[in-house]
Amino acid sequence: MTADRTDPVVRTPHGAVRGRYERGIAVFRGIPYAAPPFGPLRFRPPRPPEPWDGVRDAGAFGPTAPKPPYSEAFAPYLSDPVIAGDDCLNLNVWTPEPGPGARLPVLVWLHGGALTRGSSAVPVYDGSTFARDGVVCVSVNYRLGVEGYGLFPDAPPNPGLRDQLAALRWVHETIEAFGGDPGRITLCGQSAGAISAGALLAAPQTQGLIRRAVLQSGPPEVSDRDKVRRMVRRMAARLKIPATAEAFAAVDRDLLLRTQAEVGRLSSPVLGGPAFGIVVDGDLVPRDPLKALTEGGAARGVELLMGWTRDEYRLWLVPGGLLERIDRLGAFALAGAMARCHAGHEVPRGYRALHPDAGTAEIVGQMVTDHLLRVPLHRLADARPGTAYLYEFGWPSRLPGLGACHALELGFVFDTGDLPEAKRLAGEGAPQELCDAMHAAWVRFVTSGDPGWPAWDATHPVRIFEEGVPRTAHGPRDAEVDLWATAPAVPEPPRTAVPRAPGAELAAAMRRLRRSVSTLRR
């Protein structure tokens, strides 16, 4: 391997790559870790890329996975570059010292986007800030939507998650040549990326590959297989084809994306609806990852950093006016949220008592996101006292109504808050001192396993990142978590339930709520 200050060159298992020095950091973009997942490899597990002769240029981001654009409601807030090409299973490396002797800690980043959007080319995910602080940063592209998470009778499940596993193995085998330490890999993700990281953390195939993990705004979870099948079947019905991988592979790619976007418009973390997700497959995901991590002893020696934003739900409800619409729906919306969470009346009554001045939309949003996100992360921390660290991001966006919403913290994590793409969510005036604090906590955790505050124990320490100096609180808003621990759950009714059964009434309310707001999400 050779590396000079003009053109750093590193040899990978499949051939040499030439990067660029940018402000003292060696950057390699668009390195293939697997073959293009099209043609005979479409809907199949990833295969190694074909080796190449000579030196491959790695100066630009590689192709992004096929994905529909964000809707008009969300596009003003979220950046999502599209780079054409089939070779979309690629990754990027930022390193301060591209050589085998450095043995620096490694951060592997899995982007979010509901498993249907996003890429490693989002400018906010610039890894140069981590490399500046002594961490080798790797960001990964993986298959999305029906290409990565469709469930078919004639193809293996979870190809997108298998892409991530292939990238993780590539990092473990190759990162030493880029200055990284394969024994100090921290797997990190946000939203769908965190859900993916949790699934990989629990997978038998990753044992020994991951030293630490960061789960931001996403718990370890799996989707109901029937829910994913319904998404595929609805697409097949619109396309007038069988719901098989063979039939889907023959459909024009743009038509497939348009159909996916149309069918998926009812999906939302708050509203539910058919959606793509990771499923139990008996192989890479042999059981529910949360149960594997809390009850099964999976990844027992892995240290965890886990966090959420104070107002996660506002990114899902503020664009397009959904917040006001849900407030107007009142008790009807609250019944839908109860169905979404399989909760009895004790839960919303408890939220009302704790937040007497909150509107219906705030109660609904907080109730659903606590149930889906904060409660599972508490459960995971409870199962790993002394090795888990929790935090809450509470700084509110300068844009109206967003508060401390989902994905707002990413410009602070990557210390890229001055980029125009970060300001699309944060607005002008994000405090640099908060960027410094948040980014430094991640660097400390990736480097040493200690982000700078006490590990989770019976006192429930949570680091609060907001205006001013970060502070450690003990059990912020734990009353809401206690509600879920003490209130009896209402089981999801069978699809043949009698219409007047209470559970069926709530499920019907949820369906009507999704239909009533779907036009606002287009």
PDB file of C-alpha atoms in Angstrom, residues 324-336 352 360-361 364:
ATOM      1  CA  GLU A 324     -53.447  20.521  13.547  1.00  0.00           C
ATOM      2  CA  ARG A 325     -55.492  17.834  11.788  1.00  0.00           C
ATOM      3  CA  ILE A 326     -55.006  15.374  14.648  1.00  0.00           C
ATOM      4  CA  ASP A 327     -55.898  18.045  17.193  1.00  0.00           C
ATOM      5  CA  ARG A 328     -59.185  18.581  15.351  1.00  0.00           C
ATOM      6  CA  LEU A 329     -59.896  14.843  15.314  1.00  0.00           C
ATOM      7  CA  GLY A 330     -59.619  14.814  19.116  1.00  0.00           C
ATOM      8  CA  ALA A 331     -60.891  11.660  20.804  1.00  0.00           C
ATOM      9  CA  PHE A 332     -61.060   9.891  17.453  1.00  0.00           C
ATOM     10  CA  ALA A 333     -57.289  10.347  17.002  1.00  0.00           C
ATOM     11  CA  LEU A 334     -56.653   9.269  20.571  1.00  0.00           C
ATOM     12  CA  ALA A 335     -58.567   6.041  19.948  1.00  0.00           C
ATOM     13  CA  GLY A 336     -56.435   5.438  16.871  1.00  0.00           C
ATOM     14  CA  ARG A 352     -53.341  13.605  30.257  1.00  0.00           C
ATOM     15  CA  THR A 360     -54.444  15.826  21.502  1.00  0.00           C
ATOM     16  CA  ALA A 361     -51.727  15.694  18.825  1.00  0.00           C
ATOM     17  CA  VAL A 364     -50.879  11.069  20.574  1.00  0.00           C
TER      18      VAL A 364
END
